[in-house]
Amino acid sequence: MRLSIPNLIQEAERCVACGLCLPHCPTYKKTGSEADSPRGRIQLMRAVAQDILPNNERFKAHMDLCLSCRSCESACPNNVAYGSLIDSARALFVPKKNRLAAWARPFIRSRKLMNVAVRLLRLTQQLGLDKLGAGIGATKLLPKLKKPVNWQTTYPSLAANKQGEVSLFLACASQTLDSDTLAASIHVLNALGFDVQVPAQQTCCGSIARQMGDVAESDALLARNRASFASGLPILTVASGCGAGLADYLTSHQVQDISAFLANCDWSKLTLKPLPQRVFVQDPCTLRNGQKSHAAVYALLKKIPQAEVIALSGNGQCCGGAGAYMLTQSDMAQQLLNDKLASIKAQQVSLLATSNIGCSLHIARGLAAKNATVQLRHPVQIVAAQLGWTAS
Ligand code: SF4
Ligand code: SF4
């Protein structure tokens, strides 16, 4: 929820400065600086809101270094709404010049334009131009792009036992970079007896715009999604970064992570092929501290016979991906990624499940830099494969 200045001050004053959140804050652990801790940031926000401190570059730097991982919020005994505080501080105080670049907006808003961009980028990859220095900025982080999918608006289930109807959120990053997970989700939902609706007018969840303090843009995107999903069907998300943002700001709708929904379905009519191997799970912060439904991923994967489902050590700490953070705060993002890669190495992980495309891209880049051969999959892809689904 976004707060007004008086409400921000009131919420910040609920922090009793106990410091219990400090050991849970990745940026505090790395810098040792109070100003980069949740307690310190809350005091800074309050001081700026009360005109005690200036809204200057130093203040902004401490806000920008926050990952919005909300580990502090989960640890806080006083339930201080840190997520709302940081979103509001960014919206109220982050200088306008840092807001979402105007050139990026049309692509984020329009699936058609995004698909045109994907086709062009795919061509540069196929011609090898990306390796010749043609790749710029975020495009250097892109995995091998697939042909964009023209999603149908309905995927009816052919199962004899109909269980109901749901709607699926495509998300700009997922439909561009992770269409296999969307296809796998439709496959599993149909197999379980759910018709899947894919509203054509849906758009980006607005989380990146919000992270950059661009209130007008995130509100416009939310309004379009509110209208697109007016049917009242549950909205299932496959990227927890989008799911957490929609659940927080589209409160009139029932938003659920796909794994949380699937874990609670009736699986008695389906048979999953056994998977006799260890499946490690990385908990995205948006699932763990935002939607608080990370346990459902383990419950879902444990439905696969013989799969040994194990938590990746250090799961409480953000991987450093954090939406656009991996681009805007690359030093801290790399430090946190190194910790994640060390866990993967120490536990000899060969298959890692993650529910967020942002984490997946960030970790995949780190693994590639180390020539590590680890399969990174969305949990629903792993489940779908045991039902006979294959990636395109
Ligand atoms: S745990 Fe909560 S009350 Fe304590 S310092 Fe952190 S935010 Fe403030
Ligand atoms: S959201 Fe994460 S990085 Fe930001 S203050 Fe809280 S624990 Fe630290």
Short mmCIF file of C-alpha atoms and ligand atoms in Angstrom, two decimals:
data_model
loop_
_atom_site.label_atom_id
_atom_site.label_comp_id
_atom_site.label_asym_id
_atom_site.label_seq_id
_atom_site.Cartn_x
_atom_site.Cartn_y
_atom_site.Cartn_z
CA MET A 1 0.00 0.00 0.00
CA ARG A 2 1.27 3.49 -0.81
CA LEU A 3 1.23 5.97 2.06
CA SER A 4 0.74 9.73 2.22
CA ILE A 5 3.45 11.77 4.00
CA PRO A 6 1.48 11.92 7.32
CA ASN A 7 0.80 8.16 7.13
CA LEU A 8 4.43 7.45 6.28
CA ILE A 9 5.53 9.39 9.37
CA GLN A 10 2.96 7.55 11.51
CA GLU A 11 4.10 4.13 10.22
CA ALA A 12 7.79 5.03 10.64
CA GLU A 13 7.09 6.02 14.24
CA ARG A 14 5.88 2.48 14.92
CA CYS A 15 9.52 1.35 14.59
CA VAL A 16 10.82 1.05 18.15
CA ALA A 17 14.44 0.82 16.93
CA CYS A 18 14.92 -2.59 18.58
CA GLY A 19 17.29 -3.66 15.79
CA LEU A 20 15.93 -7.21 15.53
CA CYS A 21 15.63 -6.76 11.77
CA LEU A 22 19.30 -5.85 11.30
CA PRO A 23 20.77 -9.39 11.04
CA HIS A 24 18.18 -10.14 8.33
CA CYS A 25 19.10 -7.20 6.11
CA PRO A 26 21.50 -8.14 3.27
CA THR A 27 22.72 -4.58 2.65
CA TYR A 28 23.42 -4.01 6.34
CA LYS A 29 25.31 -7.31 6.52
CA LYS A 30 27.48 -6.28 3.55
CA THR A 31 28.09 -2.62 4.43
CA GLY A 32 27.81 -2.60 8.23
CA SER A 33 26.25 0.85 7.84
CA GLU A 34 23.24 1.84 9.93
CA ALA A 35 22.02 4.02 7.05
CA ASP A 36 21.81 0.87 4.91
CA SER A 37 19.82 -1.03 7.52
CA PRO A 38 16.01 -1.13 7.78
CA ARG A 39 16.09 0.76 11.09
CA GLY A 40 18.36 3.43 9.65
CA ARG A 41 16.37 3.77 6.43
CA ILE A 42 13.12 4.15 8.37
CA GLN A 43 14.68 6.96 10.42
CA LEU A 44 15.98 8.62 7.24
CA MET A 45 12.56 8.43 5.56
CA ARG A 46 10.89 9.93 8.60
CA ALA A 47 13.45 12.71 8.86
CA VAL A 48 13.04 13.62 5.17
CA ALA A 49 9.25 13.45 5.43
CA GLN A 50 9.43 15.85 8.39
CA ASP A 51 11.90 18.17 6.59
CA ILE A 52 14.52 17.49 9.27
CA LEU A 53 16.95 16.13 6.62
CA PRO A 54 17.21 17.20 2.98
CA ASN A 55 15.92 14.98 0.18
CA ASN A 56 19.36 14.84 -1.44
CA GLU A 57 21.56 12.37 -3.31
CA ARG A 58 22.89 10.81 -0.09
CA PHE A 59 19.36 10.02 1.05
CA LYS A 60 18.48 8.66 -2.36
CA ALA A 61 21.59 6.43 -2.40
CA HIS A 62 20.50 4.71 0.82
CA MET A 63 16.97 4.21 -0.54
CA ASP A 64 18.31 2.91 -3.86
CA LEU A 65 20.58 0.35 -2.18
CA CYS A 66 17.54 -1.25 -0.52
CA LEU A 67 16.52 -4.43 -2.37
CA SER A 68 12.86 -4.22 -1.30
CA CYS A 69 13.38 -7.86 -0.23
CA ARG A 70 11.27 -7.27 2.90
CA SER A 71 13.30 -9.71 5.03
CA CYS A 72 13.20 -6.97 7.65
CA GLU A 73 9.41 -6.90 7.54
CA SER A 74 9.20 -10.66 8.13
CA ALA A 75 11.58 -10.34 11.10
CA CYS A 76 9.95 -7.30 12.72
CA PRO A 77 8.10 -8.12 15.96
CA ASN A 78 6.12 -4.90 15.64
CA ASN A 79 4.93 -5.66 12.09
CA VAL A 80 6.26 -2.38 10.75
CA ALA A 81 5.14 -2.27 7.10
CA TYR A 82 8.58 -1.71 5.61
CA GLY A 83 7.46 -2.66 2.08
CA SER A 84 4.86 0.12 2.10
CA LEU A 85 7.38 2.54 3.62
CA ILE A 86 10.06 2.00 0.96
CA ASP A 87 7.52 2.05 -1.92
CA SER A 88 6.07 5.29 -0.55
CA ALA A 89 9.46 6.90 0.08
CA ARG A 90 10.49 6.13 -3.49
CA ALA A 91 7.22 7.51 -4.85
CA LEU A 92 7.34 10.66 -2.71
CA PHE A 93 11.03 11.52 -2.63
CA VAL A 94 13.00 9.84 -5.44
CA PRO A 95 13.99 12.55 -7.95
CA LYS A 96 12.00 12.43 -11.17
CA LYS A 97 15.04 12.01 -13.45
CA ASN A 98 15.49 8.46 -12.20
CA ARG A 99 12.01 7.31 -13.06
CA LEU A 100 11.26 4.68 -15.67
CA ALA A 101 12.83 5.73 -18.98
CA ALA A 102 10.19 7.10 -21.37
CA TRP A 103 11.49 4.97 -24.25
CA ALA A 104 10.83 1.76 -22.27
CA ARG A 105 7.20 2.52 -21.46
CA PRO A 106 5.54 1.63 -24.79
CA PHE A 107 7.30 -1.76 -24.81
CA ILE A 108 6.28 -2.55 -21.25
CA ARG A 109 2.69 -1.51 -21.90
CA SER A 110 2.19 -3.29 -25.22
CA ARG A 111 2.65 -7.00 -25.80
CA LYS A 112 2.69 -6.44 -29.56
CA LEU A 113 5.57 -3.95 -29.36
CA MET A 114 7.42 -6.19 -26.89
CA ASN A 115 7.10 -9.08 -29.33
CA VAL A 116 8.51 -6.95 -32.14
CA ALA A 117 11.47 -6.08 -29.90
CA VAL A 118 11.96 -9.76 -29.02
CA ARG A 119 11.99 -10.75 -32.69
CA LEU A 120 14.67 -8.13 -33.40
CA LEU A 121 16.78 -9.12 -30.40
CA ARG A 122 16.38 -12.77 -31.33
CA LEU A 123 17.69 -11.97 -34.79
CA THR A 124 20.78 -10.26 -33.32
CA GLN A 125 21.35 -13.37 -31.20
CA GLN A 126 20.93 -15.70 -34.19
CA LEU A 127 23.39 -13.62 -36.23
CA GLY A 128 25.82 -13.54 -33.29
CA LEU A 129 25.73 -9.71 -33.21
CA ASP A 130 25.09 -9.70 -29.46
CA LYS A 131 28.55 -11.23 -28.95
CA LEU A 132 30.18 -8.62 -31.19
CA GLY A 133 29.40 -5.80 -28.83
CA ALA A 134 25.99 -4.96 -30.24
CA GLY A 135 24.37 -5.98 -26.97
CA ILE A 136 23.65 -3.00 -24.76
CA GLY A 137 22.60 -2.66 -21.13
CA ALA A 138 19.98 -5.16 -20.03
CA THR A 139 20.10 -7.01 -23.35
CA LYS A 140 23.46 -8.47 -22.31
CA LEU A 141 21.65 -10.35 -19.55
CA LEU A 142 19.15 -11.97 -21.87
CA PRO A 143 19.06 -15.74 -22.23
CA LYS A 144 18.66 -17.33 -25.66
CA LEU A 145 15.35 -15.88 -26.83
CA LYS A 146 12.54 -18.02 -28.17
CA LYS A 147 9.97 -17.05 -30.78
CA PRO A 148 7.21 -15.01 -29.07
CA VAL A 149 4.01 -16.97 -28.43
CA ASN A 150 0.63 -15.70 -29.59
CA TRP A 151 -1.38 -16.72 -26.56
CA GLN A 152 -4.98 -17.82 -27.02
CA THR A 153 -7.53 -16.15 -24.78
CA THR A 154 -8.88 -19.52 -23.57
CA TYR A 155 -7.32 -22.92 -22.99
CA PRO A 156 -10.18 -25.29 -22.18
CA SER A 157 -9.48 -28.43 -20.20
CA LEU A 158 -10.24 -31.74 -21.86
CA ALA A 159 -10.11 -33.61 -18.54
CA ALA A 160 -13.22 -35.58 -17.55
CA ASN A 161 -13.19 -34.18 -14.03
CA LYS A 162 -13.64 -30.40 -14.41
CA GLN A 163 -12.38 -28.57 -11.31
CA GLY A 164 -13.12 -24.97 -12.35
CA GLU A 165 -11.77 -21.96 -14.18
CA VAL A 166 -8.81 -19.63 -13.55
CA SER A 167 -7.12 -16.71 -15.25
CA LEU A 168 -3.41 -16.57 -16.00
CA PHE A 169 -1.18 -13.51 -15.70
CA LEU A 170 1.39 -13.49 -18.51
CA ALA A 171 3.76 -10.79 -17.14
CA CYS A 172 6.03 -8.89 -19.53
CA ALA A 173 9.21 -10.70 -18.44
CA SER A 174 7.64 -14.17 -18.27
CA GLN A 175 5.91 -14.04 -21.63
CA THR A 176 9.11 -12.69 -23.19
CA LEU A 177 11.74 -14.78 -21.45
CA ASP A 178 9.91 -17.65 -19.78
CA SER A 179 7.09 -18.73 -22.10
CA ASP A 180 7.88 -22.36 -21.26
CA THR A 181 6.72 -21.82 -17.68
CA LEU A 182 3.46 -20.29 -18.89
CA ALA A 183 2.93 -23.23 -21.27
CA ALA A 184 3.78 -25.70 -18.48
CA SER A 185 1.29 -23.97 -16.17
CA ILE A 186 -1.49 -24.23 -18.76
CA HIS A 187 -0.60 -27.91 -19.29
CA VAL A 188 -0.83 -28.75 -15.57
CA LEU A 189 -3.99 -26.69 -14.98
CA ASN A 190 -5.73 -28.30 -17.97
CA ALA A 191 -4.65 -31.78 -16.84
CA LEU A 192 -6.11 -31.10 -13.40
CA GLY A 193 -9.41 -30.03 -14.98
CA PHE A 194 -9.15 -26.22 -15.00
CA ASP A 195 -10.09 -24.08 -17.98
CA VAL A 196 -7.52 -21.29 -18.30
CA GLN A 197 -8.47 -17.77 -19.37
CA VAL A 198 -5.72 -15.45 -20.65
CA PRO A 199 -7.22 -11.93 -20.88
CA ALA A 200 -5.84 -10.26 -24.02
CA GLN A 201 -5.65 -6.72 -22.63
CA GLN A 202 -3.55 -7.56 -19.55
CA THR A 203 -0.22 -5.77 -19.19
CA CYS A 204 2.88 -5.47 -17.00
CA CYS A 205 2.25 -5.67 -13.22
CA GLY A 206 3.91 -2.28 -12.66
CA SER A 207 6.45 -3.48 -10.08
CA ILE A 208 9.56 -2.17 -11.87
CA ALA A 209 7.91 1.24 -12.37
CA ARG A 210 7.00 1.28 -8.65
CA GLN A 211 10.54 0.26 -7.67
CA MET A 212 11.73 3.32 -9.61
CA GLY A 213 9.23 5.59 -7.90
CA ASP A 214 7.17 6.03 -11.08
CA VAL A 215 3.72 6.21 -9.52
CA ALA A 216 1.86 7.43 -12.62
CA GLU A 217 3.13 4.55 -14.71
CA SER A 218 2.56 1.81 -12.11
CA ASP A 219 -0.95 3.13 -11.42
CA ALA A 220 -1.80 3.18 -15.14
CA LEU A 221 -0.63 -0.42 -15.54
CA LEU A 222 -2.56 -1.53 -12.47
CA ALA A 223 -5.73 0.13 -13.74
CA ARG A 224 -5.50 -1.75 -17.02
CA ASN A 225 -4.95 -5.05 -15.22
CA ARG A 226 -7.85 -4.30 -12.87
CA ALA A 227 -10.14 -3.95 -15.89
CA SER A 228 -8.64 -6.95 -17.73
CA PHE A 229 -9.21 -9.30 -14.82
CA ALA A 230 -12.68 -8.04 -13.93
CA SER A 231 -14.16 -11.56 -14.33
CA GLY A 232 -13.44 -12.29 -10.66
CA LEU A 233 -11.61 -15.56 -11.47
CA PRO A 234 -8.48 -16.25 -9.41
CA ILE A 235 -5.44 -14.61 -11.06
CA LEU A 236 -2.51 -17.03 -11.11
CA THR A 237 1.00 -15.64 -11.45
CA VAL A 238 4.12 -17.59 -12.40
CA ALA A 239 6.68 -14.91 -11.48
CA SER A 240 6.59 -14.16 -7.77
CA GLY A 241 7.95 -10.64 -8.38
CA CYS A 242 4.78 -9.83 -10.33
CA GLY A 243 2.58 -11.86 -7.98
CA ALA A 244 3.70 -9.96 -4.88
CA GLY A 245 3.18 -6.60 -6.58
CA LEU A 246 -0.28 -7.52 -7.85
CA ALA A 247 -1.33 -9.04 -4.51
CA ASP A 248 -0.28 -5.84 -2.70
CA TYR A 249 -1.83 -3.36 -5.09
CA LEU A 250 -4.69 -5.24 -6.82
CA THR A 251 -6.31 -6.01 -3.49
CA SER A 252 -9.82 -6.25 -4.97
CA HIS A 253 -8.72 -9.36 -6.91
CA GLN A 254 -7.71 -12.82 -5.74
CA VAL A 255 -4.05 -13.12 -6.75
CA GLN A 256 -2.21 -16.38 -6.09
CA ASP A 257 1.15 -17.83 -6.96
CA ILE A 258 0.71 -20.78 -9.34
CA SER A 259 2.48 -23.23 -6.96
CA ALA A 260 0.28 -22.20 -4.03
CA PHE A 261 -2.81 -22.78 -6.16
CA LEU A 262 -1.62 -26.13 -7.55
CA ALA A 263 -0.45 -27.46 -4.19
CA ASN A 264 -4.03 -27.24 -2.93
CA CYS A 265 -5.71 -28.90 -5.93
CA ASP A 266 -7.10 -32.43 -6.11
CA TRP A 267 -4.35 -34.54 -7.72
CA SER A 268 -6.04 -37.90 -7.15
CA LYS A 269 -6.85 -38.41 -10.87
CA LEU A 270 -3.30 -37.74 -12.10
CA THR A 271 -0.16 -39.86 -12.02
CA LEU A 272 3.22 -38.13 -11.94
CA LYS A 273 6.25 -40.02 -13.24
CA PRO A 274 8.89 -40.59 -10.52
CA LEU A 275 11.92 -38.28 -10.44
CA PRO A 276 14.66 -40.05 -8.47
CA GLN A 277 16.91 -37.04 -7.85
CA ARG A 278 17.53 -34.13 -5.52
CA VAL A 279 15.55 -30.98 -6.35
CA PHE A 280 16.85 -27.87 -4.60
CA VAL A 281 14.56 -24.90 -4.06
CA GLN A 282 15.55 -21.22 -4.04
CA ASP A 283 13.00 -19.03 -2.24
CA PRO A 284 12.50 -15.68 -4.01
CA CYS A 285 12.04 -12.86 -1.48
CA THR A 286 8.80 -11.88 -3.21
CA LEU A 287 7.40 -15.35 -2.51
CA ARG A 288 8.88 -15.70 0.97
CA ASN A 289 8.36 -12.20 2.39
CA GLY A 290 5.82 -10.80 -0.08
CA GLN A 291 3.23 -13.48 -0.82
CA LYS A 292 4.43 -15.66 2.09
CA SER A 293 3.64 -18.80 0.13
CA HIS A 294 7.11 -20.29 -0.41
CA ALA A 295 6.16 -23.44 1.56
CA ALA A 296 3.70 -24.34 -1.23
CA VAL A 297 6.59 -24.83 -3.69
CA TYR A 298 8.01 -27.61 -1.51
CA ALA A 299 4.52 -29.14 -1.07
CA LEU A 300 3.97 -29.09 -4.84
CA LEU A 301 7.35 -30.62 -5.72
CA LYS A 302 6.90 -33.31 -3.05
CA LYS A 303 3.93 -34.61 -5.04
CA ILE A 304 6.52 -36.03 -7.49
CA PRO A 305 7.34 -39.61 -6.45
CA GLN A 306 10.96 -40.16 -5.39
CA ALA A 307 11.94 -36.48 -5.71
CA GLU A 308 14.08 -35.36 -2.76
CA VAL A 309 13.09 -31.74 -2.22
CA ILE A 310 15.73 -29.67 -0.37
CA ALA A 311 15.93 -25.98 0.55
CA LEU A 312 18.97 -24.15 -0.80
CA SER A 313 21.02 -22.97 2.16
CA GLY A 314 20.94 -19.23 2.78
CA ASN A 315 17.42 -18.98 1.35
CA GLY A 316 16.59 -16.15 3.73
CA GLN A 317 18.95 -13.82 1.89
CA CYS A 318 18.06 -12.15 -1.41
CA CYS A 319 20.00 -13.35 -4.49
CA GLY A 320 20.55 -9.71 -5.54
CA GLY A 321 18.34 -9.90 -8.65
CA ALA A 322 15.51 -7.80 -7.22
CA GLY A 323 13.94 -6.55 -10.45
CA ALA A 324 16.00 -3.78 -12.00
CA TYR A 325 18.38 -3.83 -9.00
CA MET A 326 20.77 -6.24 -10.75
CA LEU A 327 21.32 -3.49 -13.35
CA THR A 328 21.17 -0.37 -11.20
CA GLN A 329 23.16 -1.69 -8.19
CA SER A 330 25.42 -4.18 -9.88
CA ASP A 331 28.14 -4.25 -7.16
CA MET A 332 25.80 -5.23 -4.33
CA ALA A 333 23.85 -7.52 -6.68
CA GLN A 334 27.09 -9.37 -7.49
CA GLN A 335 28.09 -9.70 -3.83
CA LEU A 336 24.75 -11.29 -3.01
CA LEU A 337 24.88 -13.47 -6.11
CA ASN A 338 28.29 -14.76 -5.00
CA ASP A 339 26.74 -15.97 -1.73
CA LYS A 340 24.04 -17.80 -3.67
CA LEU A 341 26.58 -19.40 -6.01
CA ALA A 342 28.62 -20.52 -2.99
CA SER A 343 25.53 -22.28 -1.58
CA ILE A 344 24.87 -23.95 -4.93
CA LYS A 345 28.46 -25.19 -5.06
CA ALA A 346 28.56 -26.33 -1.43
CA GLN A 347 25.36 -28.36 -1.78
CA GLN A 348 26.42 -29.77 -5.18
CA VAL A 349 23.16 -28.65 -6.76
CA SER A 350 22.33 -30.00 -10.20
CA LEU A 351 18.63 -29.04 -10.39
CA LEU A 352 17.40 -25.78 -8.85
CA ALA A 353 13.79 -24.65 -8.75
CA THR A 354 12.97 -20.95 -8.55
CA SER A 355 9.61 -19.22 -8.88
CA ASN A 356 10.82 -15.85 -10.10
CA ILE A 357 12.15 -15.00 -13.53
CA GLY A 358 14.29 -12.18 -12.09
CA CYS A 359 16.10 -14.56 -9.71
CA SER A 360 16.40 -17.12 -12.47
CA LEU A 361 18.08 -14.67 -14.90
CA HIS A 362 20.43 -13.32 -12.25
CA ILE A 363 21.49 -16.76 -10.96
CA ALA A 364 21.78 -18.16 -14.50
CA ARG A 365 24.19 -15.35 -15.40
CA GLY A 366 26.31 -16.13 -12.35
CA LEU A 367 26.34 -19.85 -13.13
CA ALA A 368 27.29 -19.21 -16.75
CA ALA A 369 30.20 -17.01 -15.67
CA LYS A 370 31.50 -19.94 -13.63
CA ASN A 371 30.76 -22.52 -16.35
CA ALA A 372 28.61 -24.35 -13.82
CA THR A 373 26.12 -26.83 -15.25
CA VAL A 374 23.04 -26.45 -13.09
CA GLN A 375 19.53 -26.83 -14.48
CA LEU A 376 17.39 -23.87 -13.42
CA ARG A 377 13.66 -24.53 -13.70
CA HIS A 378 10.41 -23.04 -12.50
CA PRO A 379 8.82 -25.61 -10.11
CA VAL A 380 5.78 -25.93 -12.39
CA GLN A 381 8.04 -26.85 -15.31
CA ILE A 382 9.49 -29.68 -13.20
CA VAL A 383 6.01 -30.92 -12.28
CA ALA A 384 4.69 -30.57 -15.84
CA ALA A 385 7.60 -32.62 -17.21
CA GLN A 386 6.52 -35.48 -14.93
CA LEU A 387 3.09 -35.27 -16.59
CA GLY A 388 4.57 -35.67 -20.06
CA TRP A 389 4.95 -31.98 -20.98
CA THR A 390 8.07 -30.98 -22.92
CA ALA A 391 9.49 -27.49 -23.41
CA SER A 392 9.23 -25.96 -26.88
S1 SF4 B 1 12.58 -4.97 13.93
FE1 SF4 B 1 10.89 -3.56 13.43
S2 SF4 B 1 10.69 -2.24 15.23
FE2 SF4 B 1 12.69 -3.27 15.38
S3 SF4 B 1 14.16 -1.84 14.38
FE3 SF4 B 1 13.48 -3.26 12.80
S4 SF4 B 1 11.73 -2.23 11.84
FE4 SF4 B 1 12.08 -1.19 13.79
S1 SF4 B 2 13.92 -4.57 2.30
FE1 SF4 B 2 15.74 -5.92 2.42
S2 SF4 B 2 17.48 -4.60 1.84
FE2 SF4 B 2 15.74 -3.24 2.30
S3 SF4 B 2 16.00 -2.69 4.46
FE3 SF4 B 2 14.64 -4.49 4.41
S4 SF4 B 2 16.00 -6.28 4.64
FE4 SF4 B 2 17.30 -4.50 4.09
#
